[in-house]
């Protein structure tokens, strides 16, 4: 029994440390860094093409194995000789950084590119842990050689590869092209931080997960179905990594979470188990992409769909706005995404909340009806 307990505890701690490590490299502000590069003359030019629709970055920095160090949305670098470099772009938001790393084949200063090509690609999920990639480069009719690094150690040299990932999660995928005309050697490419959704299990056919994500305004709701097909299998715990640095080890397979910044995140759950017959630990994992809605902030409350006063409030909070209509429902969630109060609006299109039971701190107010949904960050003093 002592050996069994020790092995189970060691497995659980290993998984927890793994998830905390994932959180340390989490998405900041719901961003997926993407950059492109191309050669022209004897220079290699890099440019940030990340979708910054929700929030502009505080800064963008560049580093590489060969010694590149630069700041800004773009940079140019003359490689002395031809070779392969590993280039990383870091996007900084709110003192937090997330990066994408690319494998970049390049020429040297003597390899002049006279007719530049421009690398790009698209991708789409085609099934559980499966992704199809498509070359979208601009070559001007020039013949090129393809090179894909799919982020999990697999290299592909075809134009439009399809790939099955053993595990769901986030991967840095890079695609580069190179012309075959050595009199004008041109190279280009694109790197993107992609989310591979799906599930996997190390418990043979004994344990499977299915995740359902509902991001209809904050908080985001996560529901996971756990299917156990072996009576000897005992569920140990469920560990969540929400993609924003937050880790939850206590809520079980069904939980709520509030994202502080709008954008795209990937949330993953790992369910640990132990087989009492074989004395072996195993786990199942599932990941899903979340489109987090915007949350109103205090200094912009006057421009938000919801208007609340006073902020911070003591015991009574007054709320107005287009979403405050007869029959609408309201909920208040704490910083862990747990609902702490709720109700329904009746009669006049205004709302007065009495909050004697709330502790001091920040909360999210969510008001929704059949046609409208609005949120606002509120503060209890």
mmCIF file of C-alpha atoms in Angstrom:
data_model
loop_
_atom_site.group_PDB
_atom_site.id
_atom_site.type_symbol
_atom_site.label_atom_id
_atom_site.label_comp_id
_atom_site.label_asym_id
_atom_site.label_seq_id
_atom_site.Cartn_x
_atom_site.Cartn_y
_atom_site.Cartn_z
ATOM 1 C CA UNK A 1 0.000 0.000 0.000
ATOM 2 C CA UNK A 2 2.864 2.389 0.737
ATOM 3 C CA UNK A 3 4.355 1.783 -2.691
ATOM 4 C CA UNK A 4 0.989 2.312 -4.364
ATOM 5 C CA UNK A 5 0.387 5.587 -2.550
ATOM 6 C CA UNK A 6 3.875 6.821 -3.358
ATOM 7 C CA UNK A 7 3.580 6.078 -7.065
ATOM 8 C CA UNK A 8 0.174 7.724 -7.293
ATOM 9 C CA UNK A 9 1.351 10.816 -5.405
ATOM 10 C CA UNK A 10 4.462 11.148 -7.526
ATOM 11 C CA UNK A 11 2.376 10.942 -10.716
ATOM 12 C CA UNK A 12 -0.076 13.574 -9.481
ATOM 13 C CA UNK A 13 2.680 15.994 -8.491
ATOM 14 C CA UNK A 14 4.403 15.505 -11.837
ATOM 15 C CA UNK A 15 1.219 16.335 -13.699
ATOM 16 C CA UNK A 16 0.588 19.368 -11.493
ATOM 17 C CA UNK A 17 4.095 20.699 -12.069
ATOM 18 C CA UNK A 18 3.608 20.143 -15.791
ATOM 19 C CA UNK A 19 0.422 22.195 -15.803
ATOM 20 C CA UNK A 20 1.997 24.973 -13.753
ATOM 21 C CA UNK A 21 4.814 25.042 -16.286
ATOM 22 C CA UNK A 22 2.219 25.345 -19.058
ATOM 23 C CA UNK A 23 0.699 28.239 -17.160
ATOM 24 C CA UNK A 24 4.056 29.998 -16.968
ATOM 25 C CA UNK A 25 4.138 30.029 -20.783
ATOM 26 C CA UNK A 26 0.467 30.927 -21.069
ATOM 27 C CA UNK A 27 -1.235 33.120 -23.625
ATOM 28 C CA UNK A 28 -1.158 36.799 -22.638
ATOM 29 C CA UNK A 29 -4.276 38.708 -23.552
ATOM 30 C CA UNK A 30 -5.516 35.894 -25.789
ATOM 31 C CA UNK A 31 -2.854 36.388 -28.456
ATOM 32 C CA UNK A 32 -1.270 33.835 -30.813
ATOM 33 C CA UNK A 33 2.039 35.305 -32.083
ATOM 34 C CA UNK A 34 2.554 34.988 -35.833
ATOM 35 C CA UNK A 35 5.359 36.322 -37.998
ATOM 36 C CA UNK A 36 6.579 36.094 -41.571
ATOM 37 C CA UNK A 37 9.935 36.553 -43.255
ATOM 38 C CA UNK A 38 11.429 36.900 -46.729
ATOM 39 C CA UNK A 39 14.825 37.604 -48.257
ATOM 40 C CA UNK A 40 15.537 40.504 -50.566
ATOM 41 C CA UNK A 41 18.963 41.371 -51.849
ATOM 42 C CA UNK A 42 21.325 40.012 -49.194
ATOM 43 C CA UNK A 43 19.001 40.745 -46.253
ATOM 44 C CA UNK A 44 16.417 38.684 -44.398
ATOM 45 C CA UNK A 45 13.349 40.687 -43.322
ATOM 46 C CA UNK A 46 11.073 39.611 -40.440
ATOM 47 C CA UNK A 47 7.646 41.115 -39.641
ATOM 48 C CA UNK A 48 5.038 40.633 -36.911
ATOM 49 C CA UNK A 49 1.678 39.711 -38.515
ATOM 50 C CA UNK A 50 -0.130 38.730 -35.287
ATOM 51 C CA UNK A 51 -3.822 39.557 -35.059
ATOM 52 C CA UNK A 52 -3.759 42.403 -32.514
ATOM 53 C CA UNK A 53 -7.447 43.264 -32.989
ATOM 54 C CA UNK A 54 -8.283 43.214 -29.275
ATOM 55 C CA UNK A 55 -5.226 44.899 -27.772
ATOM 56 C CA UNK A 56 -1.986 46.347 -29.108
ATOM 57 C CA UNK A 57 1.163 44.803 -27.652
ATOM 58 C CA UNK A 58 3.328 46.703 -25.197
ATOM 59 C CA UNK A 59 6.357 45.606 -27.194
ATOM 60 C CA UNK A 60 7.675 42.971 -29.608
ATOM 61 C CA UNK A 61 11.158 41.514 -29.227
ATOM 62 C CA UNK A 62 13.198 39.118 -31.343
ATOM 63 C CA UNK A 63 15.886 36.594 -30.402
ATOM 64 C CA UNK A 64 17.570 33.719 -32.205
ATOM 65 C CA UNK A 65 20.061 30.910 -31.774
ATOM 66 C CA UNK A 66 22.512 32.759 -34.029
ATOM 67 C CA UNK A 67 22.491 35.848 -31.790
ATOM 68 C CA UNK A 68 19.738 38.083 -33.173
ATOM 69 C CA UNK A 69 18.404 40.558 -30.614
ATOM 70 C CA UNK A 70 16.005 43.280 -31.698
ATOM 71 C CA UNK A 71 12.866 45.201 -30.725
ATOM 72 C CA UNK A 72 9.934 46.391 -32.813
ATOM 73 C CA UNK A 73 7.269 45.003 -35.115
ATOM 74 C CA UNK A 74 9.842 44.242 -37.825
ATOM 75 C CA UNK A 75 13.550 43.719 -38.216
ATOM 76 C CA UNK A 76 16.111 43.050 -40.941
ATOM 77 C CA UNK A 77 19.223 40.921 -40.527
ATOM 78 C CA UNK A 78 22.128 40.077 -42.874
ATOM 79 C CA UNK A 79 23.217 36.490 -42.326
ATOM 80 C CA UNK A 80 26.916 36.138 -43.094
ATOM 81 C CA UNK A 81 26.596 32.599 -44.462
ATOM 82 C CA UNK A 82 23.813 30.243 -45.505
ATOM 83 C CA UNK A 83 22.335 27.964 -42.868
ATOM 84 C CA UNK A 84 19.359 27.318 -40.589
ATOM 85 C CA UNK A 85 18.468 29.542 -37.658
ATOM 86 C CA UNK A 86 15.903 29.270 -34.852
ATOM 87 C CA UNK A 87 14.134 32.625 -34.515
ATOM 88 C CA UNK A 88 11.745 33.533 -31.686
ATOM 89 C CA UNK A 89 9.318 36.462 -31.622
ATOM 90 C CA UNK A 90 8.051 37.524 -28.197
ATOM 91 C CA UNK A 91 4.832 39.544 -27.844
ATOM 92 C CA UNK A 92 4.644 41.452 -24.538
ATOM 93 C CA UNK A 93 1.368 42.490 -22.917
ATOM 94 C CA UNK A 94 0.856 43.635 -19.329
ATOM 95 C CA UNK A 95 4.350 42.471 -18.288
ATOM 96 C CA UNK A 96 3.616 39.030 -19.727
ATOM 97 C CA UNK A 97 5.150 37.497 -22.844
ATOM 98 C CA UNK A 98 4.212 34.684 -25.175
ATOM 99 C CA UNK A 99 6.445 33.555 -27.994
ATOM 100 C CA UNK A 100 6.473 31.696 -31.277
ATOM 101 C CA UNK A 101 9.644 29.996 -32.495
ATOM 102 C CA UNK A 102 10.406 29.200 -36.131
ATOM 103 C CA UNK A 103 12.951 27.120 -38.005
ATOM 104 C CA UNK A 104 14.301 29.579 -40.600
ATOM 105 C CA UNK A 105 16.494 28.376 -43.496
ATOM 106 C CA UNK A 106 18.391 31.344 -44.928
ATOM 107 C CA UNK A 107 21.026 32.331 -47.426
ATOM 108 C CA UNK A 108 24.142 34.393 -46.761
ATOM 109 C CA UNK A 109 25.030 37.968 -47.772
ATOM 110 C CA UNK A 110 26.483 36.635 -51.032
ATOM 111 C CA UNK A 111 23.198 34.874 -51.904
ATOM 112 C CA UNK A 112 21.339 37.711 -53.587
ATOM 113 C CA UNK A 113 17.544 37.513 -53.929
ATOM 114 C CA UNK A 114 16.473 39.437 -57.039
ATOM 115 C CA UNK A 115 12.819 38.314 -57.290
ATOM 116 C CA UNK A 116 11.474 37.964 -53.719
ATOM 117 C CA UNK A 117 8.900 35.340 -52.765
ATOM 118 C CA UNK A 118 6.518 35.651 -49.806
ATOM 119 C CA UNK A 119 5.667 32.712 -47.560
ATOM 120 C CA UNK A 120 2.308 32.103 -45.926
ATOM 121 C CA UNK A 121 -0.024 29.232 -45.031
ATOM 122 C CA UNK A 122 -3.454 28.477 -43.657
ATOM 123 C CA UNK A 123 -4.617 25.653 -41.414
ATOM 124 C CA UNK A 124 -7.848 24.054 -40.288
ATOM 125 C CA UNK A 125 -8.813 21.346 -37.828
ATOM 126 C CA UNK A 126 -10.048 18.212 -39.583
ATOM 127 C CA UNK A 127 -10.775 15.970 -36.594
ATOM 128 C CA UNK A 128 -9.558 14.941 -33.180
ATOM 129 C CA UNK A 129 -5.943 16.186 -32.904
ATOM 130 C CA UNK A 130 -5.825 16.408 -36.716
ATOM 131 C CA UNK A 131 -4.908 19.500 -38.752
ATOM 132 C CA UNK A 132 -4.680 20.177 -42.497
ATOM 133 C CA UNK A 133 -2.161 22.775 -43.680
ATOM 134 C CA UNK A 134 -2.198 24.595 -47.011
ATOM 135 C CA UNK A 135 0.595 26.573 -48.627
ATOM 136 C CA UNK A 136 -0.582 30.114 -49.447
ATOM 137 C CA UNK A 137 2.757 31.546 -50.557
ATOM 138 C CA UNK A 138 3.262 34.074 -53.340
ATOM 139 C CA UNK A 139 6.009 32.856 -55.661
ATOM 140 C CA UNK A 140 5.429 34.759 -58.906
ATOM 141 C CA UNK A 141 5.592 31.491 -60.830
ATOM 142 C CA UNK A 142 9.022 30.548 -59.510
ATOM 143 C CA UNK A 143 9.656 26.926 -58.580
ATOM 144 C CA UNK A 144 10.177 26.471 -54.849
ATOM 145 C CA UNK A 145 11.110 23.783 -52.324
ATOM 146 C CA UNK A 146 8.799 23.339 -49.313
ATOM 147 C CA UNK A 147 9.854 22.803 -45.698
ATOM 148 C CA UNK A 148 7.428 22.360 -42.773
ATOM 149 C CA UNK A 149 8.276 22.040 -39.071
ATOM 150 C CA UNK A 150 4.991 20.924 -37.500
ATOM 151 C CA UNK A 151 6.003 21.701 -33.929
ATOM 152 C CA UNK A 152 6.059 18.158 -32.513
ATOM 153 C CA UNK A 153 9.312 16.988 -34.074
ATOM 154 C CA UNK A 154 7.782 16.057 -37.443
ATOM 155 C CA UNK A 155 9.206 17.530 -40.669
ATOM 156 C CA UNK A 156 7.222 17.502 -43.925
ATOM 157 C CA UNK A 157 8.405 18.477 -47.416
ATOM 158 C CA UNK A 158 5.055 18.420 -49.258
ATOM 159 C CA UNK A 159 3.074 21.529 -50.220
ATOM 160 C CA UNK A 160 -0.126 20.814 -48.265
ATOM 161 C CA UNK A 161 0.462 18.310 -45.460
ATOM 162 C CA UNK A 162 -2.137 16.826 -43.133
ATOM 163 C CA UNK A 163 -0.957 15.839 -39.685
ATOM 164 C CA UNK A 164 -2.239 13.944 -36.644
ATOM 165 C CA UNK A 165 -0.870 15.111 -33.291
ATOM 166 C CA UNK A 166 -0.570 12.512 -30.537
ATOM 167 C CA UNK A 167 -1.546 15.102 -27.926
ATOM 168 C CA UNK A 168 -3.791 18.173 -28.085
ATOM 169 C CA UNK A 169 -2.244 21.497 -27.105
ATOM 170 C CA UNK A 170 -0.394 24.501 -28.522
ATOM 171 C CA UNK A 171 2.324 24.066 -31.147
ATOM 172 C CA UNK A 172 4.703 26.387 -33.020
ATOM 173 C CA UNK A 173 4.376 25.547 -36.714
ATOM 174 C CA UNK A 174 6.763 27.049 -39.258
ATOM 175 C CA UNK A 175 6.676 26.789 -43.044
ATOM 176 C CA UNK A 176 9.390 28.027 -45.381
ATOM 177 C CA UNK A 177 9.974 28.038 -49.125
ATOM 178 C CA UNK A 178 13.154 28.419 -51.142
ATOM 179 C CA UNK A 179 13.582 29.017 -54.861
ATOM 180 C CA UNK A 180 15.581 26.482 -56.842
ATOM 181 C CA UNK A 181 17.230 29.088 -59.107
ATOM 182 C CA UNK A 182 20.624 29.519 -57.417
ATOM 183 C CA UNK A 183 21.383 32.664 -59.454
ATOM 184 C CA UNK A 184 18.654 34.408 -57.431
ATOM 185 C CA UNK A 185 18.284 32.496 -54.171
ATOM 186 C CA UNK A 186 15.091 33.689 -52.451
ATOM 187 C CA UNK A 187 13.632 32.378 -49.217
ATOM 188 C CA UNK A 188 10.472 33.161 -47.277
ATOM 189 C CA UNK A 189 8.244 31.683 -44.600
ATOM 190 C CA UNK A 190 5.704 32.013 -41.839
ATOM 191 C CA UNK A 191 5.508 30.828 -38.223
ATOM 192 C CA UNK A 192 2.303 30.573 -36.199
ATOM 193 C CA UNK A 193 1.318 29.463 -32.696
ATOM 194 C CA UNK A 194 -1.592 27.096 -33.398
ATOM 195 C CA UNK A 195 -4.094 25.372 -31.103
ATOM 196 C CA UNK A 196 -4.715 21.672 -31.701
ATOM 197 C CA UNK A 197 -7.985 20.683 -30.025
ATOM 198 C CA UNK A 198 -9.016 17.159 -29.148
ATOM 199 C CA UNK A 199 -8.314 14.477 -26.572
ATOM 200 C CA UNK A 200 -5.985 11.614 -25.843
ATOM 201 C CA UNK A 201 -5.597 8.920 -23.198
ATOM 202 C CA UNK A 202 -2.739 6.823 -21.858
ATOM 203 C CA UNK A 203 -5.240 4.487 -20.157
ATOM 204 C CA UNK A 204 -5.601 2.245 -23.230
ATOM 205 C CA UNK A 205 -9.355 2.064 -23.868
ATOM 206 C CA UNK A 206 -10.360 2.518 -20.227
ATOM 207 C CA UNK A 207 -10.728 6.305 -19.956
ATOM 208 C CA UNK A 208 -11.860 8.968 -22.418
ATOM 209 C CA UNK A 209 -12.863 12.635 -22.173
ATOM 210 C CA UNK A 210 -15.138 14.906 -24.212
ATOM 211 C CA UNK A 211 -14.984 18.663 -23.617
ATOM 212 C CA UNK A 212 -17.739 21.190 -24.276
ATOM 213 C CA UNK A 213 -16.898 24.915 -24.047
ATOM 214 C CA UNK A 214 -19.533 27.645 -23.831
ATOM 215 C CA UNK A 215 -18.086 31.169 -24.071
ATOM 216 C CA UNK A 216 -21.368 33.118 -24.286
ATOM 217 C CA UNK A 217 -19.967 36.058 -22.357
ATOM 218 C CA UNK A 218 -17.971 35.714 -19.152
ATOM 219 C CA UNK A 219 -17.621 33.484 -17.358
ATOM 220 C CA UNK A 220 -16.675 30.734 -19.799
ATOM 221 C CA UNK A 221 -18.315 27.425 -18.939
ATOM 222 C CA UNK A 222 -16.401 24.150 -19.247
ATOM 223 C CA UNK A 223 -18.184 20.794 -19.150
ATOM 224 C CA UNK A 224 -16.232 17.565 -19.504
ATOM 225 C CA UNK A 225 -17.781 14.118 -19.845
ATOM 226 C CA UNK A 226 -15.645 11.345 -18.351
ATOM 227 C CA UNK A 227 -16.180 7.840 -19.715
ATOM 228 C CA UNK A 228 -14.656 4.995 -17.648
ATOM 229 C CA UNK A 229 -14.750 1.515 -19.195
ATOM 230 C CA UNK A 230 -12.768 -0.384 -16.581
ATOM 231 C CA UNK A 231 -14.094 -0.970 -13.053
ATOM 232 C CA UNK A 232 -10.524 -1.218 -11.745
ATOM 233 C CA UNK A 233 -9.787 2.348 -12.796
ATOM 234 C CA UNK A 234 -10.052 5.002 -10.061
ATOM 235 C CA UNK A 235 -10.174 8.725 -10.879
ATOM 236 C CA UNK A 236 -7.595 10.593 -8.783
ATOM 237 C CA UNK A 237 -8.161 14.250 -9.678
ATOM 238 C CA UNK A 238 -8.791 16.767 -12.443
ATOM 239 C CA UNK A 239 -6.281 19.499 -13.284
ATOM 240 C CA UNK A 240 -7.204 22.556 -15.371
ATOM 241 C CA UNK A 241 -4.929 24.935 -17.281
ATOM 242 C CA UNK A 242 -7.027 27.773 -18.726
ATOM 243 C CA UNK A 243 -4.391 29.216 -21.054
ATOM 244 C CA UNK A 244 -4.044 32.532 -19.193
ATOM 245 C CA UNK A 245 -1.697 31.380 -16.456
ATOM 246 C CA UNK A 246 -4.477 30.220 -14.136
ATOM 247 C CA UNK A 247 -4.474 26.605 -12.911
ATOM 248 C CA UNK A 248 -7.365 24.936 -11.050
ATOM 249 C CA UNK A 249 -6.965 21.658 -9.154
ATOM 250 C CA UNK A 250 -10.174 21.710 -7.136
ATOM 251 C CA UNK A 251 -13.207 22.217 -9.386
ATOM 252 C CA UNK A 252 -13.390 18.799 -11.005
ATOM 253 C CA UNK A 253 -14.512 18.185 -14.589
ATOM 254 C CA UNK A 254 -17.071 21.020 -14.696
ATOM 255 C CA UNK A 255 -16.088 24.586 -13.937
ATOM 256 C CA UNK A 256 -16.383 28.284 -14.816
ATOM 257 C CA UNK A 257 -13.558 30.688 -15.563
ATOM 258 C CA UNK A 258 -13.358 34.439 -16.187
ATOM 259 C CA UNK A 259 -10.713 35.666 -18.647
ATOM 260 C CA UNK A 260 -9.458 39.158 -17.827
ATOM 261 C CA UNK A 261 -8.602 39.991 -21.443
ATOM 262 C CA UNK A 262 -10.579 39.263 -24.615
ATOM 263 C CA UNK A 263 -9.142 37.069 -27.327
ATOM 264 C CA UNK A 264 -8.365 33.459 -28.114
ATOM 265 C CA UNK A 265 -7.168 30.961 -25.518
ATOM 266 C CA UNK A 266 -6.793 27.200 -25.296
ATOM 267 C CA UNK A 267 -7.948 25.469 -22.116
ATOM 268 C CA UNK A 268 -6.891 21.921 -21.245
ATOM 269 C CA UNK A 269 -7.949 19.444 -18.581
ATOM 270 C CA UNK A 270 -5.968 16.428 -17.428
ATOM 271 C CA UNK A 271 -7.831 13.703 -15.541
ATOM 272 C CA UNK A 272 -5.494 11.440 -13.578
ATOM 273 C CA UNK A 273 -6.420 7.844 -12.816
ATOM 274 C CA UNK A 274 -4.979 4.735 -11.194
ATOM 275 C CA UNK A 275 -5.535 1.102 -12.154
ATOM 276 C CA UNK A 276 -5.874 -0.935 -8.971
ATOM 277 C CA UNK A 277 -5.289 -4.215 -10.833
ATOM 278 C CA UNK A 278 -2.109 -3.285 -12.722
ATOM 279 C CA UNK A 279 -0.920 -0.760 -10.091
ATOM 280 C CA UNK A 280 -0.263 1.707 -12.917
ATOM 281 C CA UNK A 281 -1.125 5.388 -13.152
ATOM 282 C CA UNK A 282 -2.476 6.884 -16.364
ATOM 283 C CA UNK A 283 -4.281 9.999 -17.549
ATOM 284 C CA UNK A 284 -6.629 11.393 -20.162
ATOM 285 C CA UNK A 285 -6.338 14.897 -21.574
ATOM 286 C CA UNK A 286 -8.669 17.163 -23.559
ATOM 287 C CA UNK A 287 -8.175 20.675 -24.956
ATOM 288 C CA UNK A 288 -10.565 23.206 -26.473
ATOM 289 C CA UNK A 289 -10.201 26.700 -27.933
ATOM 290 C CA UNK A 290 -12.041 29.562 -26.230
ATOM 291 C CA UNK A 291 -13.079 32.880 -27.759
ATOM 292 C CA UNK A 292 -13.189 35.000 -24.601
ATOM 293 C CA UNK A 293 -15.561 37.977 -24.608
ATOM 294 C CA UNK A 294 -14.539 41.473 -23.577
ATOM 295 C CA UNK A 295 -14.968 42.488 -19.942
ATOM 296 C CA UNK A 296 -15.722 46.124 -19.154
ATOM 297 C CA UNK A 297 -13.132 47.953 -17.040
ATOM 298 C CA UNK A 298 -13.766 50.573 -14.408
ATOM 299 C CA UNK A 299 -12.224 53.540 -16.173
ATOM 300 C CA UNK A 300 -14.302 52.861 -19.304
ATOM 301 C CA UNK A 301 -17.566 52.090 -17.542
ATOM 302 C CA UNK A 302 -19.317 55.147 -18.980
ATOM 303 C CA UNK A 303 -18.813 53.821 -22.509
ATOM 304 C CA UNK A 304 -19.767 50.205 -21.753
ATOM 305 C CA UNK A 305 -23.195 48.671 -22.513
ATOM 306 C CA UNK A 306 -23.670 48.500 -18.750
ATOM 307 C CA UNK A 307 -23.365 51.566 -16.492
ATOM 308 C CA UNK A 308 -22.991 51.015 -12.771
ATOM 309 C CA UNK A 309 -22.572 53.354 -9.821
ATOM 310 C CA UNK A 310 -21.060 53.919 -7.384
ATOM 311 C CA UNK A 311 -17.801 52.113 -8.184
ATOM 312 C CA UNK A 312 -16.414 50.937 -5.866
ATOM 313 C CA UNK A 313 -19.697 50.255 -4.057
ATOM 314 C CA UNK A 314 -20.479 49.399 -0.452
ATOM 315 C CA UNK A 315 -23.839 47.624 -0.166
ATOM 316 C CA UNK A 316 -26.017 48.862 -3.067
ATOM 317 C CA UNK A 317 -25.088 48.905 -6.772
ATOM 318 C CA UNK A 318 -27.243 50.646 -9.400
ATOM 319 C CA UNK A 319 -27.100 49.319 -12.953
ATOM 320 C CA UNK A 320 -28.463 50.718 -16.245
ATOM 321 C CA UNK A 321 -27.977 49.984 -19.922
ATOM 322 C CA UNK A 322 -29.531 48.497 -23.074
ATOM 323 C CA UNK A 323 -29.183 44.956 -21.688
ATOM 324 C CA UNK A 324 -31.133 45.797 -18.515
ATOM 325 C CA UNK A 325 -34.651 44.875 -19.675
ATOM 326 C CA UNK A 326 -37.658 43.186 -18.125
ATOM 327 C CA UNK A 327 -37.043 39.441 -17.863
ATOM 328 C CA UNK A 328 -33.255 39.615 -18.262
ATOM 329 C CA UNK A 329 -31.135 37.512 -15.932
ATOM 330 C CA UNK A 330 -28.125 38.755 -13.991
ATOM 331 C CA UNK A 331 -25.241 36.965 -12.297
ATOM 332 C CA UNK A 332 -22.208 38.048 -10.287
ATOM 333 C CA UNK A 333 -18.994 35.982 -10.482
ATOM 334 C CA UNK A 334 -15.898 36.176 -8.337
ATOM 335 C CA UNK A 335 -12.296 36.082 -9.519
ATOM 336 C CA UNK A 336 -12.341 32.277 -9.747
ATOM 337 C CA UNK A 337 -15.335 32.320 -12.090
ATOM 338 C CA UNK A 338 -17.723 31.024 -9.421
ATOM 339 C CA UNK A 339 -21.256 32.426 -9.362
ATOM 340 C CA UNK A 340 -21.861 34.163 -6.020
ATOM 341 C CA UNK A 341 -25.263 35.782 -6.713
ATOM 342 C CA UNK A 342 -27.957 35.787 -9.415
ATOM 343 C CA UNK A 343 -31.492 36.905 -10.150
ATOM 344 C CA UNK A 344 -33.985 38.151 -12.745
ATOM 345 C CA UNK A 345 -35.038 41.703 -13.633
ATOM 346 C CA UNK A 346 -38.755 42.351 -13.330
ATOM 347 C CA UNK A 347 -40.761 45.492 -14.016
ATOM 348 C CA UNK A 348 -38.889 48.709 -14.770
ATOM 349 C CA UNK A 349 -35.731 48.551 -16.945
ATOM 350 C CA UNK A 350 -33.314 49.223 -14.099
ATOM 351 C CA UNK A 351 -31.448 47.100 -11.616
ATOM 352 C CA UNK A 352 -30.505 47.730 -8.004
ATOM 353 C CA UNK A 353 -28.354 45.071 -6.408
ATOM 354 C CA UNK A 354 -28.041 44.662 -2.651
ATOM 355 C CA UNK A 355 -24.703 43.027 -1.947
ATOM 356 C CA UNK A 356 -24.439 42.610 1.815
ATOM 357 C CA UNK A 357 -22.973 39.102 1.505
ATOM 358 C CA UNK A 358 -20.135 39.929 -0.924
ATOM 359 C CA UNK A 359 -16.616 40.311 0.343
ATOM 360 C CA UNK A 360 -14.425 43.217 -0.735
ATOM 361 C CA UNK A 361 -12.770 42.737 -4.126
ATOM 362 C CA UNK A 362 -13.391 42.618 -7.896
ATOM 363 C CA UNK A 363 -16.357 40.819 -9.483
ATOM 364 C CA UNK A 364 -17.874 40.406 -12.948
ATOM 365 C CA UNK A 365 -21.525 41.376 -13.454
ATOM 366 C CA UNK A 366 -23.240 39.587 -16.352
ATOM 367 C CA UNK A 367 -26.678 40.671 -17.610
ATOM 368 C CA UNK A 368 -28.242 38.681 -20.480
ATOM 369 C CA UNK A 369 -31.552 38.259 -22.239
ATOM 370 C CA UNK A 370 -32.633 36.415 -25.385
ATOM 371 C CA UNK A 371 -31.206 39.180 -27.574
ATOM 372 C CA UNK A 372 -28.452 40.899 -25.587
ATOM 373 C CA UNK A 373 -25.584 40.070 -23.271
ATOM 374 C CA UNK A 374 -23.391 42.595 -21.448
ATOM 375 C CA UNK A 375 -20.679 42.376 -18.820
ATOM 376 C CA UNK A 376 -18.929 44.829 -16.528
ATOM 377 C CA UNK A 377 -16.107 44.599 -14.013
ATOM 378 C CA UNK A 378 -17.341 45.899 -10.644
ATOM 379 C CA UNK A 379 -15.574 46.506 -7.327
ATOM 380 C CA UNK A 380 -16.908 45.912 -3.818
ATOM 381 C CA UNK A 381 -15.147 48.079 -1.235
#
